[in-house]
Coordinates of C-alpha atoms in Angstrom, one line a residue:
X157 CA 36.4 39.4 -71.3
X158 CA 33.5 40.4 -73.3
X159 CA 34.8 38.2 -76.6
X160 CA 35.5 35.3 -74.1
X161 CA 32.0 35.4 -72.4
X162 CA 30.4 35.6 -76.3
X163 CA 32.7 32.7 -77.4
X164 CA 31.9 30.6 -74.0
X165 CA 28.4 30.7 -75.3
X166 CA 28.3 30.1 -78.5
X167 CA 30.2 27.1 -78.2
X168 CA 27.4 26.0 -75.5
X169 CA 24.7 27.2 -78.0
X170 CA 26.2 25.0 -80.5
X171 CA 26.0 21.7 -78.0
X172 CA 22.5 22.7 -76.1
X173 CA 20.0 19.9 -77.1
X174 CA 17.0 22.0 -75.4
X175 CA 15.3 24.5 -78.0
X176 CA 14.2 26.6 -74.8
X177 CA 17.6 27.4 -73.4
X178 CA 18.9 27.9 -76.7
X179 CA 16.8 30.5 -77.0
X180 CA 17.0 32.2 -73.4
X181 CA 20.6 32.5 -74.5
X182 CA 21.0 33.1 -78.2
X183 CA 18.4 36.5 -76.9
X184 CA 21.3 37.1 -74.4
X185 CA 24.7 36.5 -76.9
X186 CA 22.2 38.9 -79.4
X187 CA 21.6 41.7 -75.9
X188 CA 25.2 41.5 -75.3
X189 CA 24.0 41.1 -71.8
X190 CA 27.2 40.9 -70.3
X191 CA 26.2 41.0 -66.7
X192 CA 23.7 37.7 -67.1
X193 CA 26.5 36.1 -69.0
X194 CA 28.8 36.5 -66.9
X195 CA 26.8 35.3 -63.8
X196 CA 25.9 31.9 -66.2
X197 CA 29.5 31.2 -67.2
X198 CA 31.6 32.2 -64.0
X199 CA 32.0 28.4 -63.5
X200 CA 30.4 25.3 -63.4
X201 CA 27.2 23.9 -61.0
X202 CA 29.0 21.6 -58.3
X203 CA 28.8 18.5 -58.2
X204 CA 28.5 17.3 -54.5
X205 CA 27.1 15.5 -52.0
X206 CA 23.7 16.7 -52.3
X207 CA 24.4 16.2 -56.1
X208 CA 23.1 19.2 -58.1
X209 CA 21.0 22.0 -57.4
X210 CA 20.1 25.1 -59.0
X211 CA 18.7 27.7 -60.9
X212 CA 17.0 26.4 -64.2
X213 CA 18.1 27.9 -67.1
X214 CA 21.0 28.2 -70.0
X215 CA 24.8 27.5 -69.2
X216 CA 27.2 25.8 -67.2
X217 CA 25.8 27.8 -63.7
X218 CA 22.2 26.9 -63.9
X219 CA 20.1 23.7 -63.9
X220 CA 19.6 22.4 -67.7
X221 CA 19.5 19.2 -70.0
X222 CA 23.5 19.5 -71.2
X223 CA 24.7 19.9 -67.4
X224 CA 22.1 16.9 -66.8
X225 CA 23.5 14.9 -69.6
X226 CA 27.0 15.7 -68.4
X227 CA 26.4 14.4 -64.9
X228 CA 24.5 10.8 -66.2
X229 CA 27.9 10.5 -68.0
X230 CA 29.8 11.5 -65.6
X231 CA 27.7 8.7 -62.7
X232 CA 27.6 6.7 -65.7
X233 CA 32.0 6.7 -66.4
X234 CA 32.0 5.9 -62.6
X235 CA 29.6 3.1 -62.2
X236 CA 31.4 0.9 -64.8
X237 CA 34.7 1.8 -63.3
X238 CA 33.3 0.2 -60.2
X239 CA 32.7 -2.7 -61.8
X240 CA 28.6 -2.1 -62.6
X241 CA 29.2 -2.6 -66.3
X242 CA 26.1 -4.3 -66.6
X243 CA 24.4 -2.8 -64.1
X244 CA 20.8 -1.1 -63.1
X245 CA 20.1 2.4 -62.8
X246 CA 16.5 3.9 -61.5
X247 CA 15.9 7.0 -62.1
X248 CA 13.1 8.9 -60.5
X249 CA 11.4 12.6 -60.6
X250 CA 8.9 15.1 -59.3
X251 CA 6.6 17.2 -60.9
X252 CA 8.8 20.5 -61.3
X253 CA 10.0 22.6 -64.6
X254 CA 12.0 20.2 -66.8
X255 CA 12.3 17.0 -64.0
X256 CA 10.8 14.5 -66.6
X257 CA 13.4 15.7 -69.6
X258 CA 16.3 15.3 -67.1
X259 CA 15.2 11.9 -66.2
X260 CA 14.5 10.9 -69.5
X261 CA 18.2 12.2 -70.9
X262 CA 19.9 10.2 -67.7
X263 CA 18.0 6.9 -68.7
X264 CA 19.1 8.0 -72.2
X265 CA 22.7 8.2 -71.4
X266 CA 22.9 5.1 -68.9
X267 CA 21.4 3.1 -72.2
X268 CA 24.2 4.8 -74.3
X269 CA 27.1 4.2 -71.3
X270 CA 26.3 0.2 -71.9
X271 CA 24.3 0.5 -68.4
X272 CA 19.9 -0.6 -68.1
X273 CA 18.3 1.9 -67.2
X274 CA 14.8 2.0 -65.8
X275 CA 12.3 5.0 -65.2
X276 CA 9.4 5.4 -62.7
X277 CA 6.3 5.8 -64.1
X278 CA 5.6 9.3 -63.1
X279 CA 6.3 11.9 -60.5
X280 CA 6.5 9.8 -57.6
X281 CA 7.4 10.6 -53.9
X282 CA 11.4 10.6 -53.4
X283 CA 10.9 7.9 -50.9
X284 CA 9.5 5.4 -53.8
X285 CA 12.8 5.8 -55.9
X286 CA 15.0 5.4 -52.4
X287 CA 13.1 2.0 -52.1
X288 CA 12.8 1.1 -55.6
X289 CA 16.7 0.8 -55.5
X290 CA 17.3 -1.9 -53.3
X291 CA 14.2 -3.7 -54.3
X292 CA 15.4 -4.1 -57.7
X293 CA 19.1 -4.4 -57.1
X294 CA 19.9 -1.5 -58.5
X295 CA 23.2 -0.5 -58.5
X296 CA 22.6 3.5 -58.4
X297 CA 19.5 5.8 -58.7
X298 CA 18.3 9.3 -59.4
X299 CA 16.1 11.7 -58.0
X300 CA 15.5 14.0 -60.1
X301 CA 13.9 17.0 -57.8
X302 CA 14.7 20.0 -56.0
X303 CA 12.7 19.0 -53.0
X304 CA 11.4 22.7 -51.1
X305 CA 13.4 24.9 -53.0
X306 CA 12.0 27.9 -54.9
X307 CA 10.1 27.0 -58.1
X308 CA 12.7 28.2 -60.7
X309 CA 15.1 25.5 -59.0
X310 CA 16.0 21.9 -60.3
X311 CA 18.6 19.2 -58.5
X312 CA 19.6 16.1 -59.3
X313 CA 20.4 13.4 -56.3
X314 CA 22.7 10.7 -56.3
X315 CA 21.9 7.4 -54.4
X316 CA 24.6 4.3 -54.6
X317 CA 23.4 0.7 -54.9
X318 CA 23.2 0.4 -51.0
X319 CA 20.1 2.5 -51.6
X320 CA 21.5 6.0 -49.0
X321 CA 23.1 8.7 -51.0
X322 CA 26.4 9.4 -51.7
X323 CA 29.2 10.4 -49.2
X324 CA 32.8 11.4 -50.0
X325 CA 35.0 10.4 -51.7
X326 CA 32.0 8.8 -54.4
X327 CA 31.1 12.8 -55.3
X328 CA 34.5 13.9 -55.5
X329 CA 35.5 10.8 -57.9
X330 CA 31.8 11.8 -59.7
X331 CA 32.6 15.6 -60.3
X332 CA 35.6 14.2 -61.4
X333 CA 34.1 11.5 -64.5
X334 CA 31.8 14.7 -64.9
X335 CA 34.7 17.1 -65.7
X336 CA 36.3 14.9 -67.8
X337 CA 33.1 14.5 -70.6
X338 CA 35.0 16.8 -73.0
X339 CA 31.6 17.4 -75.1
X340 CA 28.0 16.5 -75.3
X341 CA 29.3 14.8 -79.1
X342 CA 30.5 12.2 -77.1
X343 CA 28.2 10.7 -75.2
X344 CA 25.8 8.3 -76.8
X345 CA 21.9 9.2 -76.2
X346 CA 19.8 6.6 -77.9
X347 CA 16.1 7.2 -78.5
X348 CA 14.7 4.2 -76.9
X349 CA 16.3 0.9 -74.7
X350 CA 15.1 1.9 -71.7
X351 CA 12.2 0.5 -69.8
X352 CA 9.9 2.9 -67.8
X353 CA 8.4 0.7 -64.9
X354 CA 4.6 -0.3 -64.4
X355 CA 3.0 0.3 -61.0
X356 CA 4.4 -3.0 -59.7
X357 CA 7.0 -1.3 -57.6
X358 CA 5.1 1.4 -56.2
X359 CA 3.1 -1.0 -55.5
X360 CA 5.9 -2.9 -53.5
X361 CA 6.5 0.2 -51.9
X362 CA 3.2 0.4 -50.5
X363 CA 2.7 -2.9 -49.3
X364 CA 6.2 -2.2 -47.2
X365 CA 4.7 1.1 -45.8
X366 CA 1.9 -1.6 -43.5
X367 CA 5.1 -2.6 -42.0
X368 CA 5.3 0.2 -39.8
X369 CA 2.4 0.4 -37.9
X370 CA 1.8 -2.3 -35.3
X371 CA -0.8 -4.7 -36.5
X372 CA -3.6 -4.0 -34.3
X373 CA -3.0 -0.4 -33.2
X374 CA -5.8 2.2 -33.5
X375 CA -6.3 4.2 -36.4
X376 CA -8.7 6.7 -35.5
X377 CA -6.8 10.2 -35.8
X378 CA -8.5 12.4 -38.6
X379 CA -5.9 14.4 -40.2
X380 CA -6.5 17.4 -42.5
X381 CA -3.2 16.9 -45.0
X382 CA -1.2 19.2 -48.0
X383 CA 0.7 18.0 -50.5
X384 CA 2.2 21.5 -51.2
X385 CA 1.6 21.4 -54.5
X386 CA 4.2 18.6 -55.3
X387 CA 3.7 14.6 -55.9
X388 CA 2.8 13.5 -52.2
X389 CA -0.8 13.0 -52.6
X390 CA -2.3 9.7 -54.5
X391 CA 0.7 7.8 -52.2
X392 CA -0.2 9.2 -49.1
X393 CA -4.0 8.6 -49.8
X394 CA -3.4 5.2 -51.3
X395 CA -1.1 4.6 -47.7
X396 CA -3.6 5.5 -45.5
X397 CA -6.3 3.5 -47.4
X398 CA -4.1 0.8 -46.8
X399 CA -3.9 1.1 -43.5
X400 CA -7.7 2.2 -42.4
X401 CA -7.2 5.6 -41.5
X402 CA -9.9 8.2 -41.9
X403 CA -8.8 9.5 -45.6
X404 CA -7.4 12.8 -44.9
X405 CA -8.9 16.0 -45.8
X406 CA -7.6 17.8 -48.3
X407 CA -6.5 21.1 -48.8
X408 CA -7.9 21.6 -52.2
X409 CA -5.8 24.1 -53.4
X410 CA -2.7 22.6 -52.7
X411 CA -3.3 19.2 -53.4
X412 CA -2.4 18.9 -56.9
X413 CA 1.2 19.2 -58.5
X414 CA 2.4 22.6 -59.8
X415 CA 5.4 23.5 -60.4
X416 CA 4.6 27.2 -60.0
X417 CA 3.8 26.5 -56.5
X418 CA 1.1 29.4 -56.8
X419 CA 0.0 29.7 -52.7
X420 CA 3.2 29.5 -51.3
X421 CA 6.5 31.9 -51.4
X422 CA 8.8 29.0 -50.5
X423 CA 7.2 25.4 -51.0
X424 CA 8.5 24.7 -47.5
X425 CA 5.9 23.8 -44.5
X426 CA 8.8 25.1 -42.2
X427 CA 8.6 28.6 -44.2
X428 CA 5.9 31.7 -43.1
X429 CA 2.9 31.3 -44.4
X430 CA 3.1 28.0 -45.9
X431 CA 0.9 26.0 -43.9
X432 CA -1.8 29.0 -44.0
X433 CA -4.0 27.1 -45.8
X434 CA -3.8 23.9 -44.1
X435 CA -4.5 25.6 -40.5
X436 CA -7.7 26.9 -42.3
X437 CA -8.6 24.2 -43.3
X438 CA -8.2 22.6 -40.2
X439 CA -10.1 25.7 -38.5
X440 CA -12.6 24.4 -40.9
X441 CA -12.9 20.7 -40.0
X442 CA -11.3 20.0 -36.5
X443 CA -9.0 17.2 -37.1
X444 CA -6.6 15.8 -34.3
X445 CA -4.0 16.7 -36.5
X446 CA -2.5 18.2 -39.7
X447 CA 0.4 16.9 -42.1
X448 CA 2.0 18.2 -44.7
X449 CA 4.5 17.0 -47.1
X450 CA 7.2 18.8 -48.8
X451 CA 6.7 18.7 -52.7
X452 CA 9.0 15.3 -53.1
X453 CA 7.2 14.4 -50.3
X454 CA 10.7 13.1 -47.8
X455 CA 9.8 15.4 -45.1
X456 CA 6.8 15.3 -43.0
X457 CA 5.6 18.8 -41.2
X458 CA 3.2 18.0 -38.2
X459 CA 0.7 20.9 -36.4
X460 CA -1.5 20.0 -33.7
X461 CA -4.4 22.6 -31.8
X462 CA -2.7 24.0 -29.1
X463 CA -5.3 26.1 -27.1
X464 CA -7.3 27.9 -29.5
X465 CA -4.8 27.4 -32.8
X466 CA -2.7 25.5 -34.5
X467 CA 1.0 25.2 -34.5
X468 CA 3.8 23.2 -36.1
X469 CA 5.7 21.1 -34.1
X470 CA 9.3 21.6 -34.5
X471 CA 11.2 18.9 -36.1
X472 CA 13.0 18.0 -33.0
X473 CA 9.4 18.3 -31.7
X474 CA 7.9 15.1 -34.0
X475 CA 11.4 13.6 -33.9
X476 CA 11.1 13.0 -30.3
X477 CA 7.7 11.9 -30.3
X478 CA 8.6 9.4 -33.1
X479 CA 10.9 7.9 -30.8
X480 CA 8.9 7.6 -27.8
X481 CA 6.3 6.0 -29.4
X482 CA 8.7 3.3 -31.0
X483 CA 9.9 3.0 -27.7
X484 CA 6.5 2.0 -26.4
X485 CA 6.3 -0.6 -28.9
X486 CA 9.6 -2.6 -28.1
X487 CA 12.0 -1.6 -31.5
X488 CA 15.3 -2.8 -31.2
X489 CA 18.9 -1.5 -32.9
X490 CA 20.0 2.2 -32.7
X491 CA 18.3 5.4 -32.8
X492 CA 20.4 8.2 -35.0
X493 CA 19.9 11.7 -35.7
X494 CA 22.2 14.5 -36.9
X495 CA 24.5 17.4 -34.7
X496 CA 22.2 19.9 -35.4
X497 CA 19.2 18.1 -33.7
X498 CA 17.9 18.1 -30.4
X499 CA 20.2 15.6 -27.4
X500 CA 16.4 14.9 -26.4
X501 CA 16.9 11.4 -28.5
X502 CA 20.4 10.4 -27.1
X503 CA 18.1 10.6 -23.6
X504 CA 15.2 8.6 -24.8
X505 CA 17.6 6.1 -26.4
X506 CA 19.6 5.6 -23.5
X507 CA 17.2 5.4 -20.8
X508 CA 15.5 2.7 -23.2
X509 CA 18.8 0.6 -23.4
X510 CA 19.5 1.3 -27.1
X511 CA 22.1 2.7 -29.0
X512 CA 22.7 5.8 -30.1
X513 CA 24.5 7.9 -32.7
X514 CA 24.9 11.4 -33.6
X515 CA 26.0 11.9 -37.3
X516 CA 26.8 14.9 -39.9
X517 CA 23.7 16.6 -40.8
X518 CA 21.9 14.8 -43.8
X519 CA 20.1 11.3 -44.5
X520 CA 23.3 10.7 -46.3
X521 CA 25.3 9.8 -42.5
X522 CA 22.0 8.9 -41.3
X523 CA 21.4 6.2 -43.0
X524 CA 24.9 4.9 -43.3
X525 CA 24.7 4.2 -39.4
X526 CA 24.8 0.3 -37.8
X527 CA 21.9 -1.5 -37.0
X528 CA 19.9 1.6 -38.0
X529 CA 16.2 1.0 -36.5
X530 CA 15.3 4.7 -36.7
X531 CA 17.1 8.2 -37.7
X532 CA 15.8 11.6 -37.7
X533 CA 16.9 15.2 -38.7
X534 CA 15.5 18.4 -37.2
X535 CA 14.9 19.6 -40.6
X536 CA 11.0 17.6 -41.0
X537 CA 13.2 13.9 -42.5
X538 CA 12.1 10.7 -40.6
X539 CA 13.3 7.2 -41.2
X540 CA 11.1 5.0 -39.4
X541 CA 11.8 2.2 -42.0
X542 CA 15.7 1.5 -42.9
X543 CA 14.9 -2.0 -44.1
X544 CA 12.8 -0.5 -46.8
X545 CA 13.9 3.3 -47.1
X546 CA 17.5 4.4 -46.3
X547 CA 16.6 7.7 -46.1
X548 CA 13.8 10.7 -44.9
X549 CA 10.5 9.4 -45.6
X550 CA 7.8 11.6 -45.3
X551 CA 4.6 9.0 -46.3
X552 CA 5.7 6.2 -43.8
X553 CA 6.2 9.1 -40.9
X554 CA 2.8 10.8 -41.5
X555 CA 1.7 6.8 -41.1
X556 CA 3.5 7.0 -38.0
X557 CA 2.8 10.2 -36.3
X558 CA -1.2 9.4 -36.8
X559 CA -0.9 6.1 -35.7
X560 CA 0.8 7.6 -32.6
X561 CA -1.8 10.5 -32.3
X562 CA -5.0 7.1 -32.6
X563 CA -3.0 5.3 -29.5
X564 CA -3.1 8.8 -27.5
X565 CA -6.7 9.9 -28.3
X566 CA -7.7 6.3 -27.1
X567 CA -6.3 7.1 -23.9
X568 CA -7.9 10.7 -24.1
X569 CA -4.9 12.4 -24.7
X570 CA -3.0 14.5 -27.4
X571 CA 0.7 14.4 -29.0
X572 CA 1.1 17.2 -26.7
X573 CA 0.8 15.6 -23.1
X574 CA 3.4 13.4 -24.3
X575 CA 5.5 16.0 -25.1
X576 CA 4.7 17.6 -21.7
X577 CA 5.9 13.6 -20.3
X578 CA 8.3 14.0 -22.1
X579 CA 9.9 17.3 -20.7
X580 CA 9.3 15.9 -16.9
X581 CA 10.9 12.7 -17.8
X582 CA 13.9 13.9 -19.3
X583 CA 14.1 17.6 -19.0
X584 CA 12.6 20.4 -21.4
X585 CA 14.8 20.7 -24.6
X586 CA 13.9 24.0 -26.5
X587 CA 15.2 23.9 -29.7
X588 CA 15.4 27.5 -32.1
X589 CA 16.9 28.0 -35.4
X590 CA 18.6 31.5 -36.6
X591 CA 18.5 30.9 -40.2
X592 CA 19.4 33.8 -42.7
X593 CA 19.4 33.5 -46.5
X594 CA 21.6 35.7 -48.5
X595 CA 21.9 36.8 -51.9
X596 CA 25.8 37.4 -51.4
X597 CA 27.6 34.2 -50.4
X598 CA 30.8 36.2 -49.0
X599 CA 28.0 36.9 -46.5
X600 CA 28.2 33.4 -45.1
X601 CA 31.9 32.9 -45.4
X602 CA 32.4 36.7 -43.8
X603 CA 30.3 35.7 -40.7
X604 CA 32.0 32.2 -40.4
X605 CA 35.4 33.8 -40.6
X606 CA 34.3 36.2 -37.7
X607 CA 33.5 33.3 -35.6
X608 CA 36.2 32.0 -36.0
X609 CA 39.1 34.6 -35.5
X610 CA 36.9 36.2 -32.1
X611 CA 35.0 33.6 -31.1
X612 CA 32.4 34.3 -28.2
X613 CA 32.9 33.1 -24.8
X614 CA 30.0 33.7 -23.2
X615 CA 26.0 33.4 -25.2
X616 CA 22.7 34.8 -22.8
X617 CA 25.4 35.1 -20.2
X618 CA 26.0 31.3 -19.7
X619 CA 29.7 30.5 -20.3
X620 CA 30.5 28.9 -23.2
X621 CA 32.6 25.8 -21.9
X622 CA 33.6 23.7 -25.1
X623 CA 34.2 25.7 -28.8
X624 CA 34.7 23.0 -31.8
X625 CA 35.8 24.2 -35.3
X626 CA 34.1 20.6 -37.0
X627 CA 36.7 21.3 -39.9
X628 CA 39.0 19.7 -37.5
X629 CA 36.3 16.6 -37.3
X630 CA 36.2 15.0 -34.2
X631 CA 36.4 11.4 -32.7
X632 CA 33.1 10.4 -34.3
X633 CA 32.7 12.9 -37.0
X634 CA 34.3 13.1 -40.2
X635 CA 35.2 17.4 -41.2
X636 CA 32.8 19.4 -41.7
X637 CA 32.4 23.5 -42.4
X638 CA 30.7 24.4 -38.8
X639 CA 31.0 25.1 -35.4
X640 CA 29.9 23.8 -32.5
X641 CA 29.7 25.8 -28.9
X642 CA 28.6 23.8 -25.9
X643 CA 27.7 26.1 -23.0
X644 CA 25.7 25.3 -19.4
X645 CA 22.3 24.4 -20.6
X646 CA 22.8 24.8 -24.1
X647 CA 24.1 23.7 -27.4
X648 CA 24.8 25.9 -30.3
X649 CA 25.8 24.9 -34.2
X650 CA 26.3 27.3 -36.6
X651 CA 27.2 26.0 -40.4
X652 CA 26.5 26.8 -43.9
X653 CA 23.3 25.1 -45.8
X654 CA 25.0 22.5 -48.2
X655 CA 21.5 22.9 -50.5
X656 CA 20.5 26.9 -50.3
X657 CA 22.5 30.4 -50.0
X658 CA 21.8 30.2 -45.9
X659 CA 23.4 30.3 -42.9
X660 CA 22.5 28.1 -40.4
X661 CA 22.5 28.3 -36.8
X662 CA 21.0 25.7 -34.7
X663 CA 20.3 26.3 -30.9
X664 CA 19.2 24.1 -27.8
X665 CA 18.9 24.7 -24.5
X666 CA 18.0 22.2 -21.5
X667 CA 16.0 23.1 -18.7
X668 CA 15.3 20.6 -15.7
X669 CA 11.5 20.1 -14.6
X670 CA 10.4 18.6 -11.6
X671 CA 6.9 17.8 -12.2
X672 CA 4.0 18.9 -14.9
X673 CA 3.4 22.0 -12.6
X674 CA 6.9 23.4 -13.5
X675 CA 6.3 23.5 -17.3
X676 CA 4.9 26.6 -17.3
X677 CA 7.5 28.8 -15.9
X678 CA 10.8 25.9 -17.6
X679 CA 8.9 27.5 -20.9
X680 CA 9.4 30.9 -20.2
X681 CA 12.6 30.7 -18.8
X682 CA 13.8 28.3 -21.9
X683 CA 12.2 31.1 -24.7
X684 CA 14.1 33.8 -23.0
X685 CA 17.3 31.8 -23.2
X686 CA 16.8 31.2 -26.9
X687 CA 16.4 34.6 -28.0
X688 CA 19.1 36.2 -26.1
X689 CA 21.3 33.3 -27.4
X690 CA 20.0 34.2 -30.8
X691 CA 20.9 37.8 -30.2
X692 CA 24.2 37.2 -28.8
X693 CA 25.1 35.2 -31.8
X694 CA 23.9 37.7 -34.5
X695 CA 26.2 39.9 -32.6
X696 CA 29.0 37.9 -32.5
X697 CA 28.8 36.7 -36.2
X698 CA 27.9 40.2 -37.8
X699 CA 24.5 39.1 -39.4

């Protein structure tokens, strides 16, 4: 075992292009360090749906430039067996450890593959290279980013020419074209060839972003806004320029990109602490509202004052709002979100006369859905442009959510007293999330198992009336690892993160109010519910 794991890297050492990783792990071959070895060459990264995403660092199990190069020839083999011979590829990046070398080395291979390849001038939100596809008829592009993971993570995303990211069976046949590239000798990496694109198309981009604000709205909110240390900034600023908001107010020490993500333990406005800053900030200023992007700047985190503090709003939370408000100004098509978020949206759509869909969770089935006008995910990812972005968006929501919070403080009021009309109109959906990340996978599977073979039958005491293994799929789902209870009230999901070592559970629970008057108590009484549930289900799954 020990000659194997010595021989396994060697023959990487021998292909690894990157001086740094070829020195991380000639120090380990020289240790003998069997333990780190082992952990680095058990397998390979995965190629799947949410492309790749990892650990940066030497070998086949971690994020590096030969795995990169090995997955541009792998998209590369399968592009021009779909006919793209000729075609364009657009690859983007953000700001973290190495994201500028891996998108370099994919333009480089797409060159070498016969393909054009064409690079965005620098670390750029995720949204811009989502748009930049279909503007330019691209026929595939790539994201280099890991979006809010830790700061020692990389990932590579995977968008088709449609400009939404790839589903089955287009991974599958991927991993496949990757697995096949028998060594980094073979695949062509030319110097030069491809072109790295001028401002013109972010420029494009932000031109499309006026589109979704009505033309003579107010556009009076002051916000206090974070970048979270990633690439958000100069095109939020430059979007809200556009569009004659108050410029935001900064939080200085986050504003800038770095990959170290020095204020924050997870760059992730949904994570404790992370939005510490901003709320001082805010405390500082007294804005009607604070945003924050994630650092590839697709999601949008929203906190408003709420008595004497600030508080996020839940994803469900600013996804309902969203909807409301395009209500109110007369959009068309069909509303879509994913399982795990809140039914609040199948009730606003419906009693608005439009459709309605519920997809698998990720932008990926979002975006895919007909007639798309607007698509959400409890998880912070708006799309409140399809035409121009097919996926989460977090500059043209934060354009959205202020211009909502302008109409509102015209009138005297706050995002909150719509969520309060909200709640009367349609009932108050609480929404909760049991989320627990693990070092040990067999943690996960363990728990799901459990569920599985002794299912609960009853959660806070409400029955539970309808338990769905999605592996099964369903009439309108496709399979899926997760589970789905549907009791009186309430709606639980519980399924594995397809992106970090999590487990997932989402909860929602329903509680009918009368009039504004009944809030109050419909709050208490819907809190209660959710941590019992929450406690039930710990119980029941082992975690």
């Amino acid at each position: 075992m020990h000659d194997d794991l010595i021989a396994k890297a060697q023959a990487w050492l021998a292909e690894d292009p990157d001086p740094e990783t070829r020195d991380e792990l000639a120090k380990l071959v020289e240790a003998a360090d069997v333990e780190e070895l082992a952990a680095r060459f058990s397998g390979t990264l995965q190629f799947g749906t949410a492309g790749l995403r990892g650990e940066l660092g030497a070998g086949p199990m971690r994020m590096n430039r030969t795995v990169v190069i090995r997955a541009a020839a792998g998209l590369a083999a399968y592009l021009k067996k779909h006919g793209h011979e000729n075609g364009l590829v657009v690859v983007g990046y953000d700001a973290r450890h190495k994201s500028e070398d891996f998108a370099r080395d994919t333009a480089a291979v797409m060159t070498g593959a016969g393909l054009r390849a064409a690079v965005l001038p620098r670390p750029l939100p995720t949204p811009v290279l989502a748009y930049a596809i279909r503007h330019l008829g691209a026929v595939a592009g790539v994201e280099v980013t890991a979006s809010h993971n830790p700061p020692r993570d990389n990932g590579y995303k995977v968008y088709l020419g449609d400009g939404s990211q790839i589903v089955p069976p287009a991974d599958i046949d991927i991993a496949q074209e990757i697995a096949a590239v028998p060594s980094l000798t073979v695949v062509p990496r030319p110097t030069e060839g491809w072109e790295t694109l001028d401002d013109s198309v972010l420029d494009a981009y932000l031109a499309r972003t006026d589109a979704v604000l009505a033309p003579d709205s107010p556009r009076t909110a002051r916000t206090v806004y974070t970048a979270m240390h990633g690439v958000g900034k100069d095109v939020l600023l430059a979007a809200f320029e556009r569009a004659g908001f108050p410029a935001p107010a900064l939080v200085a020490e986050q504003a800038d990109p770095d990959p170290d993500f020095p204020t924050v333990a997870f760059p992730n406005p949904e994570e404790p602490g992370a939005m510490d800053l901003a709320f001082a900030k805010a405390r500082e200023t007294g804005p009607d509202l604070v945003i924050a992007n994630d650092p590839d700047a697709d999601r949008c985190a929203v906190a408003v004052k709420d008595g004497e503090d600030w508080r996020m709003l839940r994803g469900d939370e600013v996804g309902a709002l969203l909807a409301a408000h395009l209500v109110n100004r007369g959009a068309r098509g069909t509303f879509a979100e994913s399982i795990v978020s809140s039914s609040l949206l199948g009730r606003i759509a419906e009693k608005a006369g439009l459709g309605y869909e519920e997809t698998l969770t990720g932008f990926k089935w979002i975006a895919r859905v007909d007639g798309l006008r607007y698509g959400y995910e409890e998880a912070l990812g708006y799309c409140v442009d399809p035409e121009g972005v097919r996926d989460k968006d977090g500059i043209t929501a934060a354009l959205l959510i202020t211009e909502l919070a302008s109409a509102l403080k015209a009138e005297g009021r706050t995002l909150l007293d719509l969520l309060d009309d909200l709640a009367v109109e349609h009932g108050l959906h609480a929404t909760d999330q049991l989320s627990v990340r693990v070092e040990d996978l067999s943690v996960i599977a363990d728990a799901m198992r459990r569920l599985r073979e002794q299912p609960p039958t009853e959660l806070a005491g409400l029955p539970i009336t309808r338990a769905e293994d999605l592996t099964q799929g369903t009439e309108t789902l496709p399979p899926t690892d997760g589970l789905r209870y549907t009791l009186e009230g309430a709606r639980v999901i519980v399924r594995p993160s397809g992106t970090e070592p999590k487990l997932k559970c989402y909860l929602e629970v329903v509680v009918p109010v009368a009039t504004h008057a009944d809030l109050p108590a419909a709050r208490t009484k819907a809190a209660d519910l959710l941590t019992t549930i929450k406690r039930d289900l710990s119980t029941a799954a082992g975690i």
